[in-house]
Coordinates of C-alpha atoms in Angstrom, one line a residue:
Chain U
X1 CA -5.9 3.4 36.6
X2 CA -9.1 3.9 38.5
X3 CA -10.3 1.3 40.9
X4 CA -13.9 0.7 42.3
X5 CA -15.3 4.0 41.0
X6 CA -19.0 4.2 40.7
X7 CA -18.6 6.6 37.8
X8 CA -17.3 3.7 35.8
X9 CA -20.9 2.9 35.0
X10 CA -21.5 6.3 33.6
X11 CA -18.9 5.7 31.0
X12 CA -19.4 2.1 30.4
X13 CA -23.1 1.6 30.4
X14 CA -24.3 3.3 27.2
X15 CA -21.7 1.5 25.1
X16 CA -22.1 -1.8 26.9
X17 CA -25.9 -1.6 26.6
X18 CA -25.6 -1.0 22.8
X19 CA -23.1 -3.8 22.3
X20 CA -25.3 -6.1 24.3
X21 CA -28.5 -5.3 22.5
X22 CA -27.2 -5.1 18.9
X23 CA -24.3 -7.5 18.9
X24 CA -23.7 -9.8 21.8
X25 CA -27.2 -11.0 22.8
X26 CA -28.4 -11.5 19.2
X27 CA -25.1 -13.3 18.4
X28 CA -25.7 -15.8 21.2
X29 CA -29.5 -15.9 20.8
X30 CA -29.2 -16.4 17.1
X31 CA -27.6 -19.8 17.7
X32 CA -31.0 -21.0 18.9
X33 CA -32.6 -19.7 15.7
X34 CA -30.3 -21.7 13.6
X35 CA -31.3 -24.9 15.4
X36 CA -35.1 -24.5 15.2
X37 CA -37.4 -24.8 12.2
X38 CA -39.0 -21.3 12.3
X39 CA -42.6 -22.5 12.2
X40 CA -45.2 -21.4 14.8
X41 CA -44.2 -24.2 17.1
X42 CA -40.5 -23.4 16.6
X43 CA -39.5 -27.0 17.0
X44 CA -36.0 -27.9 17.8
X45 CA -34.5 -29.5 14.8
X46 CA -30.8 -29.9 15.8
X47 CA -28.6 -29.6 12.8
X48 CA -31.2 -30.0 10.1
X49 CA -30.8 -26.4 9.0
X50 CA -27.1 -26.8 8.7
X51 CA -27.5 -29.9 6.6
X52 CA -29.9 -28.2 4.3
X53 CA -27.8 -25.1 3.9
X54 CA -24.6 -27.0 3.3
X55 CA -26.3 -29.0 0.7
X56 CA -27.4 -25.9 -1.0
X57 CA -25.2 -25.3 -4.0
X58 CA -25.7 -21.6 -4.1
X59 CA -24.6 -21.3 -0.5
X60 CA -21.4 -23.3 -1.3
X61 CA -20.8 -21.2 -4.4
X62 CA -21.1 -18.0 -2.3
X63 CA -18.9 -19.3 0.4
X64 CA -16.3 -20.5 -2.0
X65 CA -16.2 -17.2 -3.9
X66 CA -16.1 -15.1 -0.7
X67 CA -13.2 -17.2 0.5
X68 CA -11.4 -17.1 -2.8
X69 CA -11.9 -13.3 -3.3
X70 CA -10.7 -12.6 0.2
X71 CA -7.7 -14.8 -0.3
X72 CA -6.8 -13.0 -3.5
X73 CA -7.3 -9.5 -2.0
X74 CA -5.8 -9.9 1.4
X75 CA -2.3 -11.3 0.3
X76 CA -2.2 -8.7 -2.5
X77 CA -3.0 -5.9 -0.1
X78 CA -0.5 -7.3 2.4
X79 CA 2.4 -7.6 0.0
X80 CA 1.7 -4.4 -1.9
X81 CA 1.3 -2.3 1.3
X82 CA 4.5 -3.7 2.7
X83 CA 6.5 -2.9 -0.4
X84 CA 4.9 0.6 -0.7
X85 CA 5.6 1.3 3.0
X86 CA 9.2 0.2 2.6
X87 CA 9.6 2.4 -0.5
X88 CA 8.1 5.3 1.4
X89 CA 10.5 4.8 4.2
X90 CA 13.5 5.2 2.0
X91 CA 12.2 8.6 0.9
X92 CA 12.1 9.8 4.6
X93 CA 10.2 13.0 5.0
X94 CA 9.7 13.4 1.3
X95 CA 7.3 10.5 1.4
X96 CA 4.3 12.5 2.9
X97 CA 2.6 13.5 -0.4
X98 CA 2.8 10.0 -1.8
X99 CA 1.4 8.5 1.4
X100 CA -1.4 11.1 1.5
X101 CA -2.4 10.2 -2.1
X102 CA -2.3 6.5 -1.4
X103 CA -4.6 6.8 1.6
X104 CA -7.1 9.1 -0.2
X105 CA -9.2 6.4 -1.9
X106 CA -9.9 4.9 1.5
X107 CA -12.4 7.6 2.1
X108 CA -13.9 7.8 -1.4
X109 CA -17.3 6.2 -2.1
X110 CA -16.6 3.4 -4.5
X111 CA -20.0 3.7 -6.2
X112 CA -19.1 7.2 -7.4
X113 CA -16.0 5.9 -9.0
X114 CA -17.7 3.0 -10.7
X115 CA -18.6 4.9 -13.9
X116 CA -15.0 5.7 -14.5
X117 CA -14.0 2.2 -13.6
X118 CA -16.5 0.8 -16.2
X119 CA -15.1 3.2 -18.8
X120 CA -11.6 2.1 -18.2
X121 CA -12.4 -1.6 -18.3
X122 CA -14.7 -1.4 -21.3
X123 CA -14.0 -3.6 -24.3
X124 CA -12.7 -0.6 -26.2
X125 CA -11.3 1.1 -23.1
X126 CA -7.9 2.2 -22.0
X127 CA -7.1 -1.0 -20.0
X128 CA -7.7 -3.1 -23.1
X129 CA -5.6 -0.7 -25.2
X130 CA -2.7 -1.3 -22.9
X131 CA -3.5 -5.0 -22.6
X132 CA -3.6 -5.5 -26.4
X133 CA -0.3 -3.7 -26.8
X134 CA 1.3 -6.1 -24.4
X135 CA -0.5 -9.4 -24.8
X136 CA -1.8 -9.0 -28.3
X137 CA -5.5 -9.5 -27.6
X138 CA -8.3 -7.9 -25.7
X139 CA -10.2 -9.3 -22.7
X140 CA -13.9 -9.1 -22.0
X141 CA -13.4 -7.7 -18.6
X142 CA -17.0 -7.0 -17.7
X143 CA -18.8 -9.8 -19.4
X144 CA -16.8 -12.9 -18.6
X145 CA -15.2 -14.6 -15.6
X146 CA -12.5 -12.0 -15.9
X147 CA -15.0 -9.7 -14.0
X148 CA -13.1 -10.6 -10.9
X149 CA -10.1 -8.5 -12.0
X150 CA -11.9 -5.1 -12.1
X151 CA -13.6 -5.9 -8.8
X152 CA -10.4 -6.9 -7.0
X153 CA -8.6 -3.9 -8.4
X154 CA -11.3 -1.5 -7.3
X155 CA -11.1 -3.1 -3.9
X156 CA -7.3 -2.8 -3.7
X157 CA -7.3 0.7 -5.1
X158 CA -9.6 1.7 -2.2
X159 CA -8.1 -0.2 0.6
X160 CA -4.3 -0.5 0.2
X161 CA -3.6 2.9 1.6
X162 CA -4.8 2.2 5.1
X163 CA -2.5 -0.8 5.4
X164 CA 0.4 1.3 4.0
X165 CA -0.2 3.8 6.8
X166 CA -0.2 1.1 9.5
X167 CA 2.9 -0.5 8.1
X168 CA 4.6 2.9 7.7
X169 CA 3.9 3.7 11.4
X170 CA 5.5 0.4 12.4
X171 CA 8.5 0.9 10.1
X172 CA 9.1 4.4 11.5
X173 CA 9.3 3.0 15.0
X174 CA 12.1 0.6 14.2
X175 CA 15.4 1.4 15.9
X176 CA 17.9 2.9 13.4
X177 CA 21.1 1.6 15.2
X178 CA 20.2 -2.0 14.1
X179 CA 20.5 -1.0 10.5
X180 CA 23.7 1.0 11.0
X181 CA 25.2 -2.0 12.7
X182 CA 24.1 -4.3 9.9
X183 CA 25.6 -1.9 7.3
X184 CA 28.9 -2.0 9.2
X185 CA 28.8 -5.8 9.1
X186 CA 28.3 -5.6 5.3
X187 CA 24.6 -6.6 5.0
X188 CA 22.9 -5.5 1.8
X189 CA 19.4 -3.8 1.7
X190 CA 17.5 -7.1 1.1
X191 CA 19.3 -8.8 3.9
X192 CA 18.5 -6.0 6.2
X193 CA 14.8 -6.1 5.3
X194 CA 14.6 -9.9 5.8
X195 CA 16.7 -10.2 9.0
X196 CA 15.8 -7.0 10.8
X197 CA 12.7 -5.4 9.5
X198 CA 10.6 -8.6 9.0
X199 CA 11.0 -10.1 12.5
X200 CA 10.5 -6.7 14.2
X201 CA 7.3 -5.8 12.5
X202 CA 5.7 -9.3 12.7
X203 CA 3.0 -8.3 15.2
X204 CA 2.0 -5.4 12.9
X205 CA 2.1 -7.6 9.9
X206 CA -0.2 -10.0 11.6
X207 CA -2.7 -7.3 12.4
X208 CA -2.5 -5.9 8.9
X209 CA -3.1 -9.3 7.4
X210 CA -6.1 -10.1 9.7
X211 CA -7.7 -6.7 9.1
X212 CA -7.1 -7.0 5.4
X213 CA -8.6 -10.4 5.3
X214 CA -11.7 -9.7 7.4
X215 CA -12.3 -6.5 5.4
X216 CA -12.0 -8.4 2.2
X217 CA -15.2 -10.3 3.1
X218 CA -16.9 -7.0 2.6
X219 CA -16.0 -7.1 -1.1
X220 CA -19.7 -7.6 -1.7
X221 CA -20.0 -3.9 -2.1
X222 CA -17.8 -3.7 -5.1
X223 CA -19.5 -6.8 -6.6
X224 CA -22.9 -5.4 -6.0
X225 CA -22.1 -2.1 -7.8
X226 CA -20.7 -3.9 -10.8
X227 CA -22.8 -7.0 -10.9
X228 CA -26.0 -6.2 -9.0
X229 CA -27.9 -8.6 -6.7
X230 CA -27.6 -11.6 -9.0
X231 CA -24.1 -11.4 -10.5
X232 CA -22.5 -14.1 -12.6
X233 CA -21.2 -17.2 -10.8
X234 CA -17.6 -16.1 -10.6
X235 CA -18.4 -13.3 -8.2
X236 CA -21.5 -14.5 -6.4
X237 CA -20.6 -14.0 -2.8
X238 CA -22.0 -15.2 0.5
X239 CA -23.5 -11.9 1.2
X240 CA -25.5 -12.2 -2.0
X241 CA -26.8 -15.6 -0.8
X242 CA -27.8 -14.1 2.5
X243 CA -29.4 -11.0 1.0
X244 CA -31.5 -13.1 -1.3
X245 CA -32.5 -15.5 1.4
X246 CA -33.3 -12.6 3.6
X247 CA -35.5 -11.1 0.9
X248 CA -37.5 -14.3 1.0
X249 CA -37.8 -13.9 4.9
X250 CA -35.9 -17.2 5.3
X251 CA -34.3 -16.2 8.6
X252 CA -33.3 -19.8 9.5
X253 CA -31.2 -20.1 6.5
X254 CA -29.7 -16.6 7.0
X255 CA -28.6 -17.3 10.5
X256 CA -27.4 -20.8 9.7
X257 CA -25.3 -19.5 6.9
X258 CA -23.9 -16.8 9.2
X259 CA -22.9 -19.3 11.9
X260 CA -21.4 -21.7 9.4
X261 CA -19.3 -18.8 8.2
X262 CA -18.5 -17.7 11.7
X263 CA -17.2 -21.2 12.6
X264 CA -15.0 -21.3 9.6
X265 CA -13.5 -17.8 10.3
X266 CA -13.0 -18.5 14.0
X267 CA -11.3 -21.8 13.2
X268 CA -9.0 -20.1 10.7
X269 CA -8.2 -17.4 13.3
X270 CA -7.5 -20.1 15.8
X271 CA -5.1 -21.7 13.5
X272 CA -3.4 -18.4 12.7
X273 CA -3.1 -17.5 16.4
X274 CA -1.8 -21.0 17.3
X275 CA 0.8 -20.9 14.6
X276 CA 1.8 -17.4 15.7
X277 CA 2.2 -18.7 19.3
X278 CA 4.2 -21.6 18.1
X279 CA 6.5 -19.4 16.2
X280 CA 7.1 -17.1 19.1
X281 CA 7.9 -20.1 21.3
X282 CA 10.6 -21.1 18.8
X283 CA 12.5 -17.8 19.1
Chain I
X1 CA 28.1 16.5 2.9
X2 CA 29.5 13.3 1.7
X3 CA 26.5 11.3 2.7
X4 CA 24.2 13.7 0.8
X5 CA 26.1 13.4 -2.4
X6 CA 26.1 9.7 -2.2
X7 CA 22.3 9.7 -1.7
X8 CA 21.7 11.8 -4.7
X9 CA 23.7 9.5 -7.0
X10 CA 21.9 6.3 -5.8
X11 CA 19.9 5.1 -8.7
X12 CA 17.6 3.1 -6.4
X13 CA 16.2 6.3 -5.1
X14 CA 15.3 7.7 -8.5
X15 CA 13.6 4.4 -9.3
X16 CA 11.6 4.6 -6.0
X17 CA 10.5 8.1 -6.9
X18 CA 9.6 6.9 -10.4
X19 CA 7.5 4.0 -9.3
X20 CA 5.8 5.9 -6.5
X21 CA 4.9 8.7 -8.9
X22 CA 3.4 6.3 -11.4
X23 CA 1.4 4.7 -8.6
X24 CA 0.3 8.0 -7.3
X25 CA -0.9 9.2 -10.7
X26 CA -2.8 5.9 -11.2
X27 CA -4.4 6.3 -7.8
X28 CA -5.8 9.8 -8.3
X29 CA -6.7 9.2 -12.0
X30 CA -10.2 7.9 -11.4
X31 CA -11.0 10.9 -9.1
X32 CA -9.5 13.4 -11.5
X33 CA -11.4 11.9 -14.5
X34 CA -14.6 12.0 -12.6
X35 CA -14.2 15.7 -11.9
X36 CA -12.9 16.4 -15.4
X37 CA -15.9 14.7 -17.1
X38 CA -18.3 16.5 -14.8
X39 CA -17.6 19.7 -16.7
X40 CA -18.4 18.2 -20.1
X41 CA -21.8 19.1 -21.6
X42 CA -24.3 16.3 -21.0
X43 CA -24.8 15.7 -24.7
X44 CA -21.1 15.1 -25.2
X45 CA -21.0 12.6 -22.3
X46 CA -24.1 10.8 -23.5
X47 CA -22.5 10.5 -27.0
X48 CA -19.3 9.2 -25.4
X49 CA -21.0 6.7 -23.2
X50 CA -22.9 5.3 -26.3
X51 CA -19.5 4.2 -27.7
X52 CA -19.2 1.7 -24.8
X53 CA -19.9 -2.0 -25.2
X54 CA -18.8 -2.0 -28.8
X55 CA -17.3 -5.4 -29.4
X56 CA -15.8 -4.8 -32.8
X57 CA -12.1 -5.5 -32.7
X58 CA -10.0 -2.7 -34.1
X59 CA -12.4 -0.1 -32.7
X60 CA -11.5 1.8 -29.6
X61 CA -13.3 4.3 -27.4
X62 CA -11.8 7.8 -27.8
X63 CA -9.7 9.0 -24.9
X64 CA -11.7 12.0 -23.9
X65 CA -9.6 14.7 -22.2
X66 CA -11.0 18.1 -23.1
X67 CA -14.6 19.1 -23.6
X68 CA -16.0 20.8 -26.7
X69 CA -16.9 23.5 -24.3
X70 CA -16.7 23.7 -20.5
X71 CA -20.2 23.4 -19.1
X72 CA -21.9 23.5 -15.8
X73 CA -25.1 22.0 -17.3
X74 CA -24.6 18.7 -15.6
X75 CA -24.4 20.3 -12.2
X76 CA -27.5 22.4 -13.0
X77 CA -29.5 19.3 -13.9
X78 CA -28.3 17.4 -10.8
X79 CA -28.8 20.2 -8.3
X80 CA -31.9 22.0 -9.6
X81 CA -33.8 20.2 -12.3
X82 CA -33.9 16.7 -10.9
X83 CA -34.2 16.7 -7.1
X84 CA -34.1 12.9 -6.6
X85 CA -30.3 13.0 -6.6
X86 CA -30.3 15.7 -4.0
X87 CA -32.8 13.9 -1.8
X88 CA -30.7 10.9 -1.6
X89 CA -27.6 13.0 -0.9
X90 CA -29.5 14.6 2.0
X91 CA -30.4 11.1 3.2
X92 CA -26.7 10.2 3.2
X93 CA -25.9 13.3 5.1
X94 CA -28.5 12.6 7.7
X95 CA -27.4 9.0 8.3
X96 CA -23.8 10.0 8.5
X97 CA -24.5 12.8 10.9
X98 CA -26.7 10.7 13.2
X99 CA -24.2 7.9 13.3
X100 CA -21.2 10.1 14.0
X101 CA -23.0 12.0 16.7
X102 CA -24.1 8.8 18.4
X103 CA -20.5 7.5 18.2
X104 CA -19.1 10.7 19.7
X105 CA -21.4 10.2 22.7
X106 CA -20.8 6.6 23.3
X107 CA -17.5 5.3 22.0
X108 CA -14.9 7.6 23.7
X109 CA -16.5 7.0 27.0
X110 CA -16.6 3.3 26.5
X111 CA -12.9 3.2 25.4
X112 CA -12.1 5.3 28.5
X113 CA -13.8 2.8 30.8
X114 CA -12.1 -0.1 29.0
X115 CA -8.6 1.4 29.2
X116 CA -8.5 3.5 32.4
X117 CA -10.7 1.6 34.9
X118 CA -10.0 -1.6 36.5
X119 CA -13.1 -3.7 37.0
X120 CA -14.2 -7.3 37.0
X121 CA -14.7 -8.8 33.6
X122 CA -12.9 -5.9 31.8
X123 CA -10.6 -8.2 29.8
X124 CA -13.4 -10.5 28.9
X125 CA -15.4 -7.6 27.6
X126 CA -12.5 -6.3 25.6
X127 CA -12.1 -9.8 24.2
X128 CA -15.7 -9.7 23.1
X129 CA -15.2 -6.3 21.4
X130 CA -12.1 -7.8 19.6
X131 CA -14.0 -10.8 18.5
X132 CA -17.0 -8.8 17.2
X133 CA -14.6 -6.6 15.3
X134 CA -13.0 -9.5 13.6
X135 CA -16.2 -11.3 12.7
X136 CA -17.3 -10.4 9.2
X137 CA -20.4 -8.3 8.7
X138 CA -22.2 -11.3 7.2
X139 CA -22.0 -13.0 10.6
X140 CA -23.1 -10.2 12.9
X141 CA -25.8 -9.1 10.5
X142 CA -28.0 -12.2 10.6
X143 CA -28.7 -12.2 14.4
X144 CA -29.1 -8.5 14.6
X145 CA -31.8 -8.7 11.9
X146 CA -33.7 -10.8 14.4
X147 CA -33.2 -8.2 17.2
X148 CA -34.4 -5.5 14.8
X149 CA -37.6 -7.5 14.2
X150 CA -38.1 -8.1 17.9
X151 CA -37.7 -4.4 18.6
X152 CA -39.9 -3.4 15.7
X153 CA -37.1 -1.4 14.1
X154 CA -37.1 -3.2 10.9
X155 CA -37.6 -1.0 7.9
X156 CA -36.9 2.1 9.9
X157 CA -33.8 4.3 9.7
X158 CA -32.9 3.3 13.3
X159 CA -32.1 -0.2 12.1
X160 CA -29.3 1.3 10.1
X161 CA -28.2 3.9 12.6
X162 CA -28.2 2.2 15.9
X163 CA -25.9 -0.8 15.3
X164 CA -23.4 1.3 13.5
X165 CA -23.2 3.7 16.5
X166 CA -21.7 0.8 18.6
X167 CA -19.3 -0.3 16.0
X168 CA -16.7 -2.4 17.8
X169 CA -13.8 -1.4 15.5
X170 CA -13.9 2.2 16.8
X171 CA -14.1 1.0 20.4
X172 CA -11.0 -1.0 19.7
X173 CA -9.2 1.9 17.9
X174 CA -9.8 4.4 20.7
X175 CA -9.1 1.9 23.5
X176 CA -5.7 1.1 22.0
X177 CA -4.8 4.7 21.9
X178 CA -6.0 5.5 25.4
X179 CA -4.2 2.5 26.9
X180 CA -0.9 3.9 25.6
X181 CA -1.4 7.2 27.5
X182 CA 1.1 7.6 30.4
X183 CA -0.5 7.1 33.8
X184 CA 1.1 10.2 35.2
X185 CA -1.2 12.3 33.0
X186 CA -4.3 11.2 35.0
X187 CA -2.5 11.0 38.3
X188 CA -1.6 14.6 38.0
X189 CA -5.2 15.4 37.3
X190 CA -6.4 13.4 40.3
X191 CA -3.9 15.1 42.6
X192 CA -5.4 18.4 41.5
X193 CA -8.7 17.0 42.7
X194 CA -10.3 16.2 39.4
X195 CA -12.7 13.3 39.4
X196 CA -13.0 10.7 36.7
X197 CA -15.4 12.9 34.6
X198 CA -13.1 15.9 34.7
X199 CA -10.1 13.7 33.9
X200 CA -12.0 12.4 30.9
X201 CA -13.2 15.8 29.5
X202 CA -10.2 17.9 30.3
X203 CA -7.3 15.5 30.0
X204 CA -8.1 12.4 28.0
X205 CA -10.3 13.9 25.3
X206 CA -7.9 16.8 24.4
X207 CA -4.9 14.4 24.3
X208 CA -6.9 12.0 22.1
X209 CA -7.6 14.6 19.5
X210 CA -5.7 12.9 16.7
X211 CA -7.3 9.5 17.2
X212 CA -10.7 11.1 17.6
X213 CA -10.2 12.9 14.3
X214 CA -9.0 9.7 12.7
X215 CA -11.9 7.7 14.0
X216 CA -14.3 10.4 12.8
X217 CA -12.8 10.4 9.3
X218 CA -12.8 6.6 9.1
X219 CA -16.3 6.3 10.4
X220 CA -17.4 8.9 8.0
X221 CA -16.0 6.8 5.2
X222 CA -17.9 3.8 6.5
X223 CA -21.2 5.7 6.6
X224 CA -20.8 7.6 3.4
X225 CA -20.1 4.4 1.6
X226 CA -22.4 1.9 3.4
X227 CA -24.4 -0.5 1.2
X228 CA -25.0 -3.8 3.1
X229 CA -26.9 -2.3 6.1
X230 CA -29.4 -0.2 4.3
X231 CA -29.9 -2.8 1.7
X232 CA -31.0 -5.3 4.3
X233 CA -32.6 -3.2 7.0
X234 CA -34.6 -0.9 4.8
X235 CA -35.8 -3.4 2.3
X236 CA -37.4 -1.8 -0.7
X237 CA -38.1 1.6 0.8
X238 CA -36.3 3.7 -1.8
X239 CA -37.1 7.0 -0.2
X240 CA -35.1 6.1 2.9
X241 CA -32.1 4.8 1.1
X242 CA -28.8 6.7 1.2
X243 CA -27.0 7.8 -1.9
X244 CA -24.5 4.9 -1.6
X245 CA -27.1 2.3 -2.4
X246 CA -28.9 4.0 -5.2
X247 CA -26.2 6.0 -6.8
X248 CA -25.5 3.3 -9.3
X249 CA -29.1 2.9 -10.4
X250 CA -29.4 6.7 -10.6
X251 CA -26.3 7.1 -12.7
X252 CA -27.4 4.4 -15.1
X253 CA -30.8 6.1 -15.6
X254 CA -29.3 9.6 -16.0
X255 CA -25.9 8.7 -17.4
X256 CA -25.4 12.0 -19.1
X257 CA -25.2 13.8 -15.8
X258 CA -23.7 11.0 -13.8
X259 CA -20.3 12.5 -13.5
X260 CA -21.5 15.7 -11.9
X261 CA -23.4 13.4 -9.5
X262 CA -20.3 11.4 -8.8
X263 CA -18.2 14.5 -8.3
X264 CA -20.7 16.0 -5.8
X265 CA -20.8 12.6 -4.0
X266 CA -17.0 12.5 -3.8
X267 CA -16.5 16.1 -2.8
X268 CA -17.5 15.8 1.0
X269 CA -15.2 12.8 1.3
X270 CA -12.3 14.8 -0.3
X271 CA -12.9 17.7 2.1
X272 CA -13.1 15.4 5.1
X273 CA -9.9 13.8 4.0
X274 CA -8.1 17.1 3.5
X275 CA -9.2 18.2 7.0
X276 CA -8.4 14.9 8.9
X277 CA -5.5 13.4 7.0
X278 CA -2.9 14.4 9.5
X279 CA -5.1 13.1 12.3
X280 CA -5.4 9.7 10.6
X281 CA -1.7 9.4 10.2
X282 CA -0.8 10.6 13.6
X283 CA -3.6 8.6 15.3
X284 CA -2.4 5.3 13.7
X285 CA 1.2 6.2 14.5
X286 CA 0.6 6.9 18.2
X287 CA -1.9 4.1 19.0
X288 CA -0.9 0.6 19.8
X289 CA -1.9 -0.8 16.5
X290 CA 1.7 -1.5 15.8

């Protein structure tokens, strides 16, 4: 650790300046924007912007969809990646090729894979062939509210690998003697997972969930590729609302929507952290 | 010996292999299909794509697996006949290169300062980084649009490049790795008379190779696939847009050669992944993410 070194500024300053100019200062300054009316006088209007935005049905639709989509994606990614990581662990060093394949989509541009995706989910496509064989009828994946399914799947296909890697790293670091002792005591595989693995990887699990959840707000990308700038109601996200407001140069509404969302996210994080703290107090 | 035999007999292991193999095949399938279809003659692809959106029950699209003849015609069209695809591809390369270069100059140094120096307000600053990382893009975007307007950067490529250079996630990722490095490493350097700069360049950077590789690869994926930022900051200036934004539109307009376009678009990502995959795994494993 270095103390009171002048050279600190050499390392810190470029990054700090950038963070200040592009993230921190605008974030604080933007609050002022959301409280004024945006005319030449820039009069202070208190919470009038917030009232207007919250009464806007399109905003509420976007917010609701963003929340719903992220709360579909994040738990799915969380559970899937944990199961996959646990399965990979049982294969020991033979798991490398599987893990490498699972991570691969994370780097792929999703727009490039969209054409294949649309083929697979076409009314006469492979997915419907399988679906009809199992459930007896086809689904209009791309032209109905079911559009959420291909979007969520594209998102999961792309993002599950990264969570698997984080989980795998955590699982590898678990001390083997615990398991050996549990086996001696006659614990079965499920018991071992629940009583040893789960408590020990809780911090990682928390991180994976938070990252998966925050990233799921970015699902706009997949929606935009499939549905464009004005998609059907089931997948109209907050980002669509903001983009369209922005295109109309309505900065007040854009910032107000942003801070409304920020408050919600921060409150939810607060609740999650608090519950985590409470849990760790118990044990 | 005994243990080995028991393991081979366990049916759970075979099941695990089976499930993972199926998942792995499903995972690579879209990529494989894209490359496969890119070698079909454009006319065949065009005919095939016409059978889409047919809502007659009882009619299926064919499952196309081998071309009438293998053809490079799609690639020829995309690369030579119609330069607009290639122009956007070059745009994407430029954005990605500029952002990665900027990040290389700024982010490791910042992470070094945050992890290896003790100074007033360090923890508060790190908390800010953490908070910015967790805030969704929708939230950080709106205020930074205002900055861009104030700085006069709106509708220029810098509006896309500059904020991404200071991406908080990578500061976090590198800082978590560096904070886990043993203190003896730097003490040894200091005893040998190295200053903070030398310690950084000759000790920290080499040791951090895996996480630097991981960060580079992940950041590449971000840039190569970015949509929200250019869509907002560049407005309707099509000539400045990267491929990620317009690829869709392009592939609808020229659907007969779309698969070659997609294959070329995927290829750099595949190569980067091949090259950096060990780094990503090692970097995540060694850093304090867990």
